[in-house]
Amino acid sequence: MSPKAYLSYSAAVILQALGNGYQYGFDIMDITGLPSGTVYPALRRLENTGLIDSKWEKAGIAQREQRPPRKYYELTPDGEDALTEAVKRYRLLERHMPHPSKVTPTRERG
Amino acid sequence: MTSPDRNKHPFRQPHLWLIRVIGVIVPRRLRADWRQEWNAELTNRELLLADWDKLNSRSKRDLVRRSLGAFWDALLLQPQRLEDEMFQDLRYGVRMLRRHPGFTLIAVLTLALGVGANTAIFSVVNALILRPLPYPDSDRLVWVEETSKTSAGSPAFGGHFLDWQEQSQTLEAIAQFDGGARTLSGVGEPERVDVGTISASLLPMLGVQPLAIGRNFSAAEDKPGAERVAILSDSLWRQRYNGDGDIVGKTITLNDAIYTVVGVLPESFRFSSHFDVFLPLALDPQQELAGQSRSFQSTVARLKPGLTLEEASMELDSLLQRYEMTRPNANWRLLDSRTRLVTLHEHLLGDTRRPLLVLLGAVGLILLIACANVANLFLARAVNRQKELAIRAALGATRLRLARQMLTECLMLSIAGGGAGLLLAFWLTSLLSSLTSTSTIGELARVAAITIDLRVLGFTLLISLLTGLLFGLVPSLQLSRPDLNVSLKEGGHGSGFHGRGLRSVLMVSEVALAIVLLVGAGLLIRSFVKLLDVDPGYRAENILTARLQLPPRYNEKSRRVQFYEQTLQRLAALPGVAAAGATSHLPLTSYNLGGALRVEGRLPKEGEKETTAPIGSVNPDYFRAMSIGLRAGRLFTDGDAQDAPSVAVLSETLARELFQDDDPIGKRLFVAGSGAELTTVIGVVGDIRHQGLDRQIDSAVYLSYRQTPRPGVALVLRTTGDPLSLATSLRRAVHEVDPALPVYQVMTMDERLSNSVAARRFNLLLLGGFAVLALVLAGVGVYGVISYVVTARTHEVGIRMALGAQRVDVLRLFIKQGMVRVLIGVGLGLFGAFALTRVMTSMLFGVSANDPTTFAVVASLLCLIAVMACYFPARRAARVDPLVALRHE
């Protein structure tokens, strides 16, 4: 698939989120408001078409934070081109990006 | 923040537990990665939110919802699992097929033959039966005929046509046309061209509008006495007038009359009759409607949308009745006439449908045989794969997985076979389309082009895939159920292999299918042989024929006689000519309805059918040239001239019909069209089959050409050597008398006879070819099965021989084993043929569809081939050294 190929709106939103530096699947869900059943299949598709790349974070980071290592995603150069194209097409893309605070979980009192 | 306990109870951490469960359906290659990613994300989120116990219910719900989303993620990864395994199967399949190139080659070739033959025949069926005629809304075009008590279907009368054209509410348009040859002169050599006279409504009705150049006839030009105008066909325009763009307005000369060209037809125009030039039909409404003359022409009409053939037929019938009742001054009324409408497609298809469907059925059988053969090969090869399959099963491959692997290989074979078959089909189709002509498939050949189009390609793909499934499915299911214990122990050669029964079934069906095909072909061969044995009434070998048509400048009878006398004299004098004959009525040329005959002094009884017979005008030497024997009386002499009493020679059957047992010689007849009051019968000659070998004997009246010289004549030269070597001399002789006269259809009588059976030969060639193919495939099939049995039982043979069995016993053992199955197949096949060949009845001649001779010969032929196919592997078994055989696993 060439970078010029058609991108769905949700795929464009996910690219946009990646472009804005949200690299983990759950963060992308938070920022875009899309459900996991949409975000993950879309990430797999984008990865298959070469628009994004995935890597495992270094074990050290995970150990420091006492959790399993997470997988993070990055735009490839093709992906960046595709995002530029998509932004031109979906002019409202940036405005539709929800604010992160909206989905920040809250703690139960007590 | 505290670290979460990794071994928490599922109910306490349902999200992580869900990921474990859902992960089961993720393709194995991706599973670990997938689980880790989801685990990490969920755990991370949980950490962010602190301990599960402290989460509020909304956050808990959010986590569970997210982990449920993982289900979608896993589900959408499913195609990858299939893809992965499919690629594995494909890669593995390619490896297996390449490792056994002999097997692959034979299987692909067998399938290619089956698929190729099917595709080729289907392309013909597609072109002739399935594809609509090349006219817009062609399903509304109908062919109109009139039927009566005495005629099963004849062209419609001009008067009826004019009346229908004016009155009909069910027809959108109706047109008539007629054809005939005329001499085109002017620029260049004069030549005979086929001229269609058409009503002005024909071309617009067929959707030929606008023309390539110029215009159609106007209604005013389609009237008697109007200006003479003509439209040219594309081919005549290109060939004779070099595609002259300014042809419109120029004139051409036909039979010495001058016509102005008004248009040229587009190249794409196809019509059921071949016409070079079109002229207006120009029926005279006064004459036709008044009933003073009766002309009849072929009639085509276009139904109004939504109307049926029956509705239109009923209306035309009632119009016809009213017309006949109210017509003034009618010489005779056609009160028992009815109209018959069939679609134009159906009319053009004529008798071709049945043979085509029989051929399609035949190639279908070929494909089945090919499938059985490949399935057998596959099973045979699988013997060597038993161990491999058992190991794979032991390592955990499911039965479905093994079956799919083998089915993939089968489909690969069938696709390869289909591809090769398509190449074969391209070649076969062009061969078939060169073989199809009006003499093999009728007028439809002019209208329909046999090509491989998308529908044919789709058909090929479909049958390739179906073939793959057919020959692959059963063996795959069989083989994927290996008995691990036995297979592994016996190294794959043991009797534990359960494909043997299946192989026998396949072999029996192959033999049965081949028998059906062979019987079909055998019946056609017997028909053809019987047909060629039919005595046409003349001897066709060593005869050269040619046709002439005298133009209007020969209207005077004496000029015609003079021309014929001079020409025939020159021809008779040619070296190598034994007799020079001339007839207006050459056998195997278009059939003249002939005229009415009445015996002198015998009044026709009420309701008695009038005797009619074709009336030919011949020279004295015609009978000698054709070798038609004299039965009684005498033949014509030079004395039977213009001023002598009118005389006639009758054919045997006609003489018997008219005079029963009386001596016809000297009796007098009224012969319509002879120009004489009464004609004396001077001789009786042998019967001939004018219309063809498969037709009944036609009665005939022969008149002396000196008394009734006709403008159209066929020259018949009996030669002592090769007839065609005289073709040039014949032309020269004619041109010495009249240099401007075209000589056409110069061919031997044998050639005409051969053309007349072309349709039968076409069917015979194809079905015969398929039958031979079936025989070969069945033979190979039997050979394959017996070879396998021999290999599988080598060990046993060793024991038998060690215990004292002789070679001949071993030979007998295997031949018996093979032949029992072959005989079952033969029996089933004969039974099938008995049921199926009746569909061929209309294609047979002089043989019944259940001809016992054919059945017996075919059965013996196949048994002979089968014995040979069993003998060779059996001999191999018999020659084996018992010591070697005993060591054989």
PDB file of N, CA, C and O in Angstrom, chain A residues 24-27 29-30 35-38 40-41 43-45 48 56 65-71 73 102-108, chain B residues 6 33-34 36-38 40-45 47-50 53-59 65-66 69-70 72-73 76-77 80:
ATOM      1  N   TYR A  24       1.482   4.392  23.007  1.00  0.00           N
ATOM      2  CA  TYR A  24       0.972   3.104  23.462  1.00  0.00           C
ATOM      3  C   TYR A  24      -0.492   2.964  23.083  1.00  0.00           C
ATOM      4  O   TYR A  24      -1.226   3.954  23.030  1.00  0.00           O
ATOM      5  N   GLY A  25      -0.895   1.693  22.877  1.00  0.00           N
ATOM      6  CA  GLY A  25      -2.268   1.427  22.454  1.00  0.00           C
ATOM      7  C   GLY A  25      -3.294   2.077  23.373  1.00  0.00           C
ATOM      8  O   GLY A  25      -4.207   2.746  22.909  1.00  0.00           O
ATOM      9  N   PHE A  26      -3.096   1.914  24.681  1.00  0.00           N
ATOM     10  CA  PHE A  26      -4.109   2.435  25.604  1.00  0.00           C
ATOM     11  C   PHE A  26      -4.117   3.952  25.622  1.00  0.00           C
ATOM     12  O   PHE A  26      -5.157   4.576  25.785  1.00  0.00           O
ATOM     13  N   ASP A  27      -2.919   4.547  25.464  1.00  0.00           N
ATOM     14  CA  ASP A  27      -2.870   6.008  25.421  1.00  0.00           C
ATOM     15  C   ASP A  27      -3.619   6.519  24.208  1.00  0.00           C
ATOM     16  O   ASP A  27      -4.304   7.543  24.256  1.00  0.00           O
ATOM     17  N   MET A  29      -6.087   5.042  22.759  1.00  0.00           N
ATOM     18  CA  MET A  29      -7.507   4.929  23.053  1.00  0.00           C
ATOM     19  C   MET A  29      -7.975   6.111  23.880  1.00  0.00           C
ATOM     20  O   MET A  29      -9.036   6.688  23.627  1.00  0.00           O
ATOM     21  N   ASP A  30      -7.179   6.451  24.882  1.00  0.00           N
ATOM     22  CA  ASP A  30      -7.561   7.567  25.752  1.00  0.00           C
ATOM     23  C   ASP A  30      -7.690   8.852  24.944  1.00  0.00           C
ATOM     24  O   ASP A  30      -8.657   9.591  25.082  1.00  0.00           O
ATOM     25  N   PRO A  35     -12.706   2.871  20.909  1.00  0.00           N
ATOM     26  CA  PRO A  35     -12.641   1.675  21.740  1.00  0.00           C
ATOM     27  C   PRO A  35     -11.475   0.779  21.348  1.00  0.00           C
ATOM     28  O   PRO A  35     -10.957   0.873  20.227  1.00  0.00           O
ATOM     29  N   SER A  36     -11.083  -0.110  22.240  1.00  0.00           N
ATOM     30  CA  SER A  36      -9.926  -0.968  21.982  1.00  0.00           C
ATOM     31  C   SER A  36     -10.163  -1.862  20.768  1.00  0.00           C
ATOM     32  O   SER A  36      -9.234  -2.179  20.026  1.00  0.00           O
ATOM     33  N   GLY A  37     -11.429  -2.271  20.559  1.00  0.00           N
ATOM     34  CA  GLY A  37     -11.751  -3.139  19.421  1.00  0.00           C
ATOM     35  C   GLY A  37     -11.555  -2.442  18.093  1.00  0.00           C
ATOM     36  O   GLY A  37     -11.558  -3.082  17.045  1.00  0.00           O
ATOM     37  N   THR A  38     -11.407  -1.108  18.130  1.00  0.00           N
ATOM     38  CA  THR A  38     -11.118  -0.386  16.892  1.00  0.00           C
ATOM     39  C   THR A  38      -9.632  -0.083  16.793  1.00  0.00           C
ATOM     40  O   THR A  38      -9.013  -0.253  15.752  1.00  0.00           O
ATOM     41  N   TYR A  40      -6.862  -1.419  18.219  1.00  0.00           N
ATOM     42  CA  TYR A  40      -5.868  -2.468  17.993  1.00  0.00           C
ATOM     43  C   TYR A  40      -5.898  -3.041  16.567  1.00  0.00           C
ATOM     44  O   TYR A  40      -4.861  -3.100  15.909  1.00  0.00           O
ATOM     45  N   PRO A  41      -7.095  -3.430  16.083  1.00  0.00           N
ATOM     46  CA  PRO A  41      -7.088  -3.900  14.684  1.00  0.00           C
ATOM     47  C   PRO A  41      -6.521  -2.855  13.739  1.00  0.00           C
ATOM     48  O   PRO A  41      -5.805  -3.192  12.788  1.00  0.00           O
ATOM     49  N   LEU A  43      -4.276  -0.560  14.424  1.00  0.00           N
ATOM     50  CA  LEU A  43      -2.813  -0.536  14.575  1.00  0.00           C
ATOM     51  C   LEU A  43      -2.173  -1.689  13.794  1.00  0.00           C
ATOM     52  O   LEU A  43      -1.167  -1.505  13.109  1.00  0.00           O
ATOM     53  N   ARG A  44      -2.793  -2.913  13.878  1.00  0.00           N
ATOM     54  CA  ARG A  44      -2.233  -4.059  13.142  1.00  0.00           C
ATOM     55  C   ARG A  44      -2.234  -3.791  11.644  1.00  0.00           C
ATOM     56  O   ARG A  44      -1.297  -4.107  10.932  1.00  0.00           O
ATOM     57  N   ARG A  45      -3.347  -3.197  11.191  1.00  0.00           N
ATOM     58  CA  ARG A  45      -3.452  -2.931   9.756  1.00  0.00           C
ATOM     59  C   ARG A  45      -2.395  -1.928   9.313  1.00  0.00           C
ATOM     60  O   ARG A  45      -1.718  -2.112   8.311  1.00  0.00           O
ATOM     61  N   ASN A  48       0.890  -3.520   9.178  1.00  0.00           N
ATOM     62  CA  ASN A  48       1.033  -4.391   8.005  1.00  0.00           C
ATOM     63  C   ASN A  48       1.285  -3.597   6.734  1.00  0.00           C
ATOM     64  O   ASN A  48       1.975  -4.065   5.840  1.00  0.00           O
ATOM     65  N   TRP A  56       9.280  -3.230  21.253  1.00  0.00           N
ATOM     66  CA  TRP A  56       9.127  -3.447  22.702  1.00  0.00           C
ATOM     67  C   TRP A  56      10.044  -2.487  23.415  1.00  0.00           C
ATOM     68  O   TRP A  56      11.188  -2.288  23.012  1.00  0.00           O
ATOM     69  N   GLU A  65       9.807   0.505  36.527  1.00  0.00           N
ATOM     70  CA  GLU A  65       8.437   0.846  36.895  1.00  0.00           C
ATOM     71  C   GLU A  65       7.658  -0.358  37.398  1.00  0.00           C
ATOM     72  O   GLU A  65       6.442  -0.293  37.595  1.00  0.00           O
ATOM     73  N   GLN A  66       8.365  -1.491  37.562  1.00  0.00           N
ATOM     74  CA  GLN A  66       7.786  -2.708  38.117  1.00  0.00           C
ATOM     75  C   GLN A  66       6.522  -3.153  37.382  1.00  0.00           C
ATOM     76  O   GLN A  66       5.460  -3.326  37.955  1.00  0.00           O
ATOM     77  N   ARG A  67       6.657  -3.287  36.079  1.00  0.00           N
ATOM     78  CA  ARG A  67       5.541  -3.784  35.251  1.00  0.00           C
ATOM     79  C   ARG A  67       6.131  -4.481  34.035  1.00  0.00           C
ATOM     80  O   ARG A  67       7.341  -4.322  33.777  1.00  0.00           O
ATOM     81  N   PRO A  68       5.326  -5.257  33.338  1.00  0.00           N
ATOM     82  CA  PRO A  68       5.846  -5.905  32.115  1.00  0.00           C
ATOM     83  C   PRO A  68       6.172  -4.861  31.046  1.00  0.00           C
ATOM     84  O   PRO A  68       5.543  -3.793  31.039  1.00  0.00           O
ATOM     85  N   PRO A  69       7.147  -5.162  30.186  1.00  0.00           N
ATOM     86  CA  PRO A  69       7.491  -4.192  29.134  1.00  0.00           C
ATOM     87  C   PRO A  69       6.319  -3.977  28.166  1.00  0.00           C
ATOM     88  O   PRO A  69       5.616  -4.918  27.825  1.00  0.00           O
ATOM     89  N   ARG A  70       6.127  -2.744  27.769  1.00  0.00           N
ATOM     90  CA  ARG A  70       5.003  -2.413  26.866  1.00  0.00           C
ATOM     91  C   ARG A  70       5.500  -2.310  25.427  1.00  0.00           C
ATOM     92  O   ARG A  70       6.681  -2.084  25.181  1.00  0.00           O
ATOM     93  N   LYS A  71       4.536  -2.432  24.537  1.00  0.00           N
ATOM     94  CA  LYS A  71       4.866  -2.292  23.120  1.00  0.00           C
ATOM     95  C   LYS A  71       4.510  -0.880  22.717  1.00  0.00           C
ATOM     96  O   LYS A  71       3.438  -0.376  23.095  1.00  0.00           O
ATOM     97  N   TYR A  73       4.375   2.160  19.531  1.00  0.00           N
ATOM     98  CA  TYR A  73       4.256   2.331  18.080  1.00  0.00           C
ATOM     99  C   TYR A  73       4.839   3.658  17.649  1.00  0.00           C
ATOM    100  O   TYR A  73       4.778   4.649  18.360  1.00  0.00           O
ATOM    101  N   LYS A 102     -10.023  14.199  29.634  1.00  0.00           N
ATOM    102  CA  LYS A 102     -11.385  13.679  29.653  1.00  0.00           C
ATOM    103  C   LYS A 102     -11.455  12.216  30.089  1.00  0.00           C
ATOM    104  O   LYS A 102     -12.444  11.787  30.660  1.00  0.00           O
ATOM    105  N   VAL A 103     -10.413  11.474  29.751  1.00  0.00           N
ATOM    106  CA  VAL A 103     -10.490  10.049  30.043  1.00  0.00           C
ATOM    107  C   VAL A 103      -9.545   9.622  31.171  1.00  0.00           C
ATOM    108  O   VAL A 103      -9.333   8.452  31.381  1.00  0.00           O
ATOM    109  N   THR A 104      -9.007  10.573  31.856  1.00  0.00           N
ATOM    110  CA  THR A 104      -8.133  10.195  32.963  1.00  0.00           C
ATOM    111  C   THR A 104      -8.969   9.517  34.050  1.00  0.00           C
ATOM    112  O   THR A 104      -9.992  10.045  34.459  1.00  0.00           O
ATOM    113  N   PRO A 105      -8.535   8.332  34.477  1.00  0.00           N
ATOM    114  CA  PRO A 105      -9.332   7.620  35.487  1.00  0.00           C
ATOM    115  C   PRO A 105      -9.313   8.351  36.834  1.00  0.00           C
ATOM    116  O   PRO A 105      -8.378   9.076  37.148  1.00  0.00           O
ATOM    117  N   THR A 106     -10.310   8.145  37.584  1.00  0.00           N
ATOM    118  CA  THR A 106     -10.397   8.803  38.893  1.00  0.00           C
ATOM    119  C   THR A 106     -10.276   7.760  39.996  1.00  0.00           C
ATOM    120  O   THR A 106     -10.602   6.603  39.789  1.00  0.00           O
ATOM    121  N   ARG A 107      -9.783   8.200  41.104  1.00  0.00           N
ATOM    122  CA  ARG A 107      -9.591   7.309  42.235  1.00  0.00           C
ATOM    123  C   ARG A 107     -10.827   7.292  43.125  1.00  0.00           C
ATOM    124  O   ARG A 107     -11.471   8.322  43.313  1.00  0.00           O
ATOM    125  N   GLU A 108     -11.060   6.132  43.665  1.00  0.00           N
ATOM    126  CA  GLU A 108     -12.178   6.046  44.610  1.00  0.00           C
ATOM    127  C   GLU A 108     -11.735   6.634  45.946  1.00  0.00           C
ATOM    128  O   GLU A 108     -10.601   6.462  46.350  1.00  0.00           O
TER     129      GLU A 108
ATOM    130  N   ARG B   6       0.842 -11.491  40.506  1.00  0.00           N
ATOM    131  CA  ARG B   6       0.696 -12.077  39.176  1.00  0.00           C
ATOM    132  C   ARG B   6      -0.257 -13.265  39.155  1.00  0.00           C
ATOM    133  O   ARG B   6      -0.715 -13.690  38.119  1.00  0.00           O
ATOM    134  N   ASP B  33       3.362 -12.749  21.639  1.00  0.00           N
ATOM    135  CA  ASP B  33       3.520 -11.313  21.479  1.00  0.00           C
ATOM    136  C   ASP B  33       2.222 -10.589  21.850  1.00  0.00           C
ATOM    137  O   ASP B  33       2.221  -9.590  22.568  1.00  0.00           O
ATOM    138  N   TRP B  34       1.154 -11.145  21.325  1.00  0.00           N
ATOM    139  CA  TRP B  34      -0.158 -10.528  21.498  1.00  0.00           C
ATOM    140  C   TRP B  34      -0.531 -10.481  22.973  1.00  0.00           C
ATOM    141  O   TRP B  34      -0.940  -9.466  23.503  1.00  0.00           O
ATOM    142  N   GLN B  36       1.388 -10.660  25.523  1.00  0.00           N
ATOM    143  CA  GLN B  36       2.272  -9.790  26.308  1.00  0.00           C
ATOM    144  C   GLN B  36       1.876  -8.322  26.157  1.00  0.00           C
ATOM    145  O   GLN B  36       1.847  -7.576  27.127  1.00  0.00           O
ATOM    146  N   GLU B  37       1.550  -7.948  24.930  1.00  0.00           N
ATOM    147  CA  GLU B  37       1.200  -6.555  24.699  1.00  0.00           C
ATOM    148  C   GLU B  37      -0.038  -6.156  25.498  1.00  0.00           C
ATOM    149  O   GLU B  37      -0.057  -5.143  26.185  1.00  0.00           O
ATOM    150  N   TRP B  38      -1.074  -7.036  25.401  1.00  0.00           N
ATOM    151  CA  TRP B  38      -2.308  -6.712  26.112  1.00  0.00           C
ATOM    152  C   TRP B  38      -2.094  -6.745  27.624  1.00  0.00           C
ATOM    153  O   TRP B  38      -2.585  -5.878  28.351  1.00  0.00           O
ATOM    154  N   ALA B  40       0.643  -6.155  29.257  1.00  0.00           N
ATOM    155  CA  ALA B  40       1.433  -4.995  29.662  1.00  0.00           C
ATOM    156  C   ALA B  40       0.559  -3.755  29.729  1.00  0.00           C
ATOM    157  O   ALA B  40       0.614  -2.981  30.691  1.00  0.00           O
ATOM    158  N   GLU B  41      -0.278  -3.576  28.703  1.00  0.00           N
ATOM    159  CA  GLU B  41      -1.117  -2.379  28.673  1.00  0.00           C
ATOM    160  C   GLU B  41      -2.092  -2.373  29.840  1.00  0.00           C
ATOM    161  O   GLU B  41      -2.260  -1.373  30.536  1.00  0.00           O
ATOM    162  N   LEU B  42      -2.736  -3.548  30.036  1.00  0.00           N
ATOM    163  CA  LEU B  42      -3.738  -3.592  31.096  1.00  0.00           C
ATOM    164  C   LEU B  42      -3.086  -3.435  32.473  1.00  0.00           C
ATOM    165  O   LEU B  42      -3.578  -2.711  33.338  1.00  0.00           O
ATOM    166  N   THR B  43      -1.928  -4.113  32.634  1.00  0.00           N
ATOM    167  CA  THR B  43      -1.244  -4.020  33.924  1.00  0.00           C
ATOM    168  C   THR B  43      -0.797  -2.600  34.186  1.00  0.00           C
ATOM    169  O   THR B  43      -0.950  -2.056  35.292  1.00  0.00           O
ATOM    170  N   ASN B  44      -0.280  -1.990  33.165  1.00  0.00           N
ATOM    171  CA  ASN B  44       0.193  -0.621  33.297  1.00  0.00           C
ATOM    172  C   ASN B  44      -0.943   0.302  33.704  1.00  0.00           C
ATOM    173  O   ASN B  44      -0.804   1.138  34.597  1.00  0.00           O
ATOM    174  N   ARG B  45      -2.093   0.078  33.040  1.00  0.00           N
ATOM    175  CA  ARG B  45      -3.233   0.914  33.367  1.00  0.00           C
ATOM    176  C   ARG B  45      -3.664   0.691  34.820  1.00  0.00           C
ATOM    177  O   ARG B  45      -3.951   1.618  35.558  1.00  0.00           O
ATOM    178  N   LEU B  47      -1.783  -0.280  37.249  1.00  0.00           N
ATOM    179  CA  LEU B  47      -0.813   0.356  38.139  1.00  0.00           C
ATOM    180  C   LEU B  47      -1.089   1.837  38.258  1.00  0.00           C
ATOM    181  O   LEU B  47      -1.027   2.410  39.340  1.00  0.00           O
ATOM    182  N   LEU B  48      -1.380   2.417  37.110  1.00  0.00           N
ATOM    183  CA  LEU B  48      -1.685   3.843  37.102  1.00  0.00           C
ATOM    184  C   LEU B  48      -2.835   4.142  38.048  1.00  0.00           C
ATOM    185  O   LEU B  48      -2.879   5.159  38.709  1.00  0.00           O
ATOM    186  N   LEU B  49      -3.741   3.205  38.089  1.00  0.00           N
ATOM    187  CA  LEU B  49      -4.942   3.426  38.869  1.00  0.00           C
ATOM    188  C   LEU B  49      -4.814   2.879  40.281  1.00  0.00           C
ATOM    189  O   LEU B  49      -5.783   2.845  41.008  1.00  0.00           O
ATOM    190  N   ALA B  50      -3.609   2.397  40.606  1.00  0.00           N
ATOM    191  CA  ALA B  50      -3.389   1.747  41.899  1.00  0.00           C
ATOM    192  C   ALA B  50      -4.107   0.418  41.948  1.00  0.00           C
ATOM    193  O   ALA B  50      -4.577  -0.062  40.935  1.00  0.00           O
ATOM    194  N   ASP B  53      -8.462  -3.389  44.149  1.00  0.00           N
ATOM    195  CA  ASP B  53      -9.434  -3.240  45.221  1.00  0.00           C
ATOM    196  C   ASP B  53      -9.841  -1.795  45.430  1.00  0.00           C
ATOM    197  O   ASP B  53     -10.944  -1.510  45.867  1.00  0.00           O
ATOM    198  N   LYS B  54      -8.876  -0.952  45.067  1.00  0.00           N
ATOM    199  CA  LYS B  54      -9.171   0.447  45.356  1.00  0.00           C
ATOM    200  C   LYS B  54      -9.811   1.145  44.163  1.00  0.00           C
ATOM    201  O   LYS B  54     -10.117   2.325  44.222  1.00  0.00           O
ATOM    202  N   LEU B  55      -9.951   0.441  43.066  1.00  0.00           N
ATOM    203  CA  LEU B  55     -10.524   1.086  41.879  1.00  0.00           C
ATOM    204  C   LEU B  55     -12.008   1.298  42.077  1.00  0.00           C
ATOM    205  O   LEU B  55     -12.693   0.460  42.653  1.00  0.00           O
ATOM    206  N   ASN B  56     -12.459   2.401  41.530  1.00  0.00           N
ATOM    207  CA  ASN B  56     -13.906   2.545  41.583  1.00  0.00           C
ATOM    208  C   ASN B  56     -14.524   1.702  40.477  1.00  0.00           C
ATOM    209  O   ASN B  56     -13.834   1.251  39.550  1.00  0.00           O
ATOM    210  N   SER B  57     -15.788   1.467  40.546  1.00  0.00           N
ATOM    211  CA  SER B  57     -16.413   0.507  39.630  1.00  0.00           C
ATOM    212  C   SER B  57     -16.318   0.990  38.187  1.00  0.00           C
ATOM    213  O   SER B  57     -16.217   0.189  37.268  1.00  0.00           O
ATOM    214  N   ARG B  58     -16.302   2.301  37.983  1.00  0.00           N
ATOM    215  CA  ARG B  58     -16.245   2.795  36.615  1.00  0.00           C
ATOM    216  C   ARG B  58     -14.916   2.421  35.971  1.00  0.00           C
ATOM    217  O   ARG B  58     -14.862   1.952  34.842  1.00  0.00           O
ATOM    218  N   SER B  59     -13.850   2.589  36.742  1.00  0.00           N
ATOM    219  CA  SER B  59     -12.535   2.238  36.205  1.00  0.00           C
ATOM    220  C   SER B  59     -12.419   0.755  35.982  1.00  0.00           C
ATOM    221  O   SER B  59     -11.806   0.297  35.007  1.00  0.00           O
ATOM    222  N   ARG B  65     -13.847  -3.592  29.835  1.00  0.00           N
ATOM    223  CA  ARG B  65     -14.293  -3.274  28.481  1.00  0.00           C
ATOM    224  C   ARG B  65     -13.111  -3.316  27.524  1.00  0.00           C
ATOM    225  O   ARG B  65     -13.198  -3.846  26.416  1.00  0.00           O
ATOM    226  N   ARG B  66     -12.019  -2.750  28.008  1.00  0.00           N
ATOM    227  CA  ARG B  66     -10.836  -2.736  27.136  1.00  0.00           C
ATOM    228  C   ARG B  66     -10.359  -4.144  26.823  1.00  0.00           C
ATOM    229  O   ARG B  66      -9.960  -4.438  25.703  1.00  0.00           O
ATOM    230  N   GLY B  69     -12.323  -5.645  24.231  1.00  0.00           N
ATOM    231  CA  GLY B  69     -11.932  -5.148  22.899  1.00  0.00           C
ATOM    232  C   GLY B  69     -10.846  -6.028  22.303  1.00  0.00           C
ATOM    233  O   GLY B  69     -10.729  -6.141  21.081  1.00  0.00           O
ATOM    234  N   ALA B  70     -10.066  -6.673  23.204  1.00  0.00           N
ATOM    235  CA  ALA B  70      -9.006  -7.561  22.720  1.00  0.00           C
ATOM    236  C   ALA B  70      -9.601  -8.699  21.894  1.00  0.00           C
ATOM    237  O   ALA B  70      -8.952  -9.251  21.001  1.00  0.00           O
ATOM    238  N   TRP B  72     -12.048  -8.507  19.743  1.00  0.00           N
ATOM    239  CA  TRP B  72     -12.123  -8.026  18.354  1.00  0.00           C
ATOM    240  C   TRP B  72     -10.769  -8.101  17.677  1.00  0.00           C
ATOM    241  O   TRP B  72     -10.633  -8.525  16.548  1.00  0.00           O
ATOM    242  N   ASP B  73      -9.793  -7.628  18.468  1.00  0.00           N
ATOM    243  CA  ASP B  73      -8.438  -7.615  17.946  1.00  0.00           C
ATOM    244  C   ASP B  73      -8.036  -9.032  17.522  1.00  0.00           C
ATOM    245  O   ASP B  73      -7.563  -9.253  16.403  1.00  0.00           O
ATOM    246  N   LEU B  76      -9.981 -10.299  14.420  1.00  0.00           N
ATOM    247  CA  LEU B  76      -9.551  -9.742  13.145  1.00  0.00           C
ATOM    248  C   LEU B  76      -8.190 -10.275  12.722  1.00  0.00           C
ATOM    249  O   LEU B  76      -7.752 -10.058  11.607  1.00  0.00           O
ATOM    250  N   LEU B  77      -7.508 -10.965  13.643  1.00  0.00           N
ATOM    251  CA  LEU B  77      -6.225 -11.568  13.259  1.00  0.00           C
ATOM    252  C   LEU B  77      -6.431 -12.951  12.637  1.00  0.00           C
ATOM    253  O   LEU B  77      -5.494 -13.563  12.153  1.00  0.00           O
ATOM    254  N   GLN B  80      -5.179 -14.050   9.195  1.00  0.00           N
ATOM    255  CA  GLN B  80      -3.730 -14.280   9.128  1.00  0.00           C
ATOM    256  C   GLN B  80      -3.377 -15.719   9.428  1.00  0.00           C
ATOM    257  O   GLN B  80      -2.466 -16.273   8.858  1.00  0.00           O
TER     258      GLN B  80
END
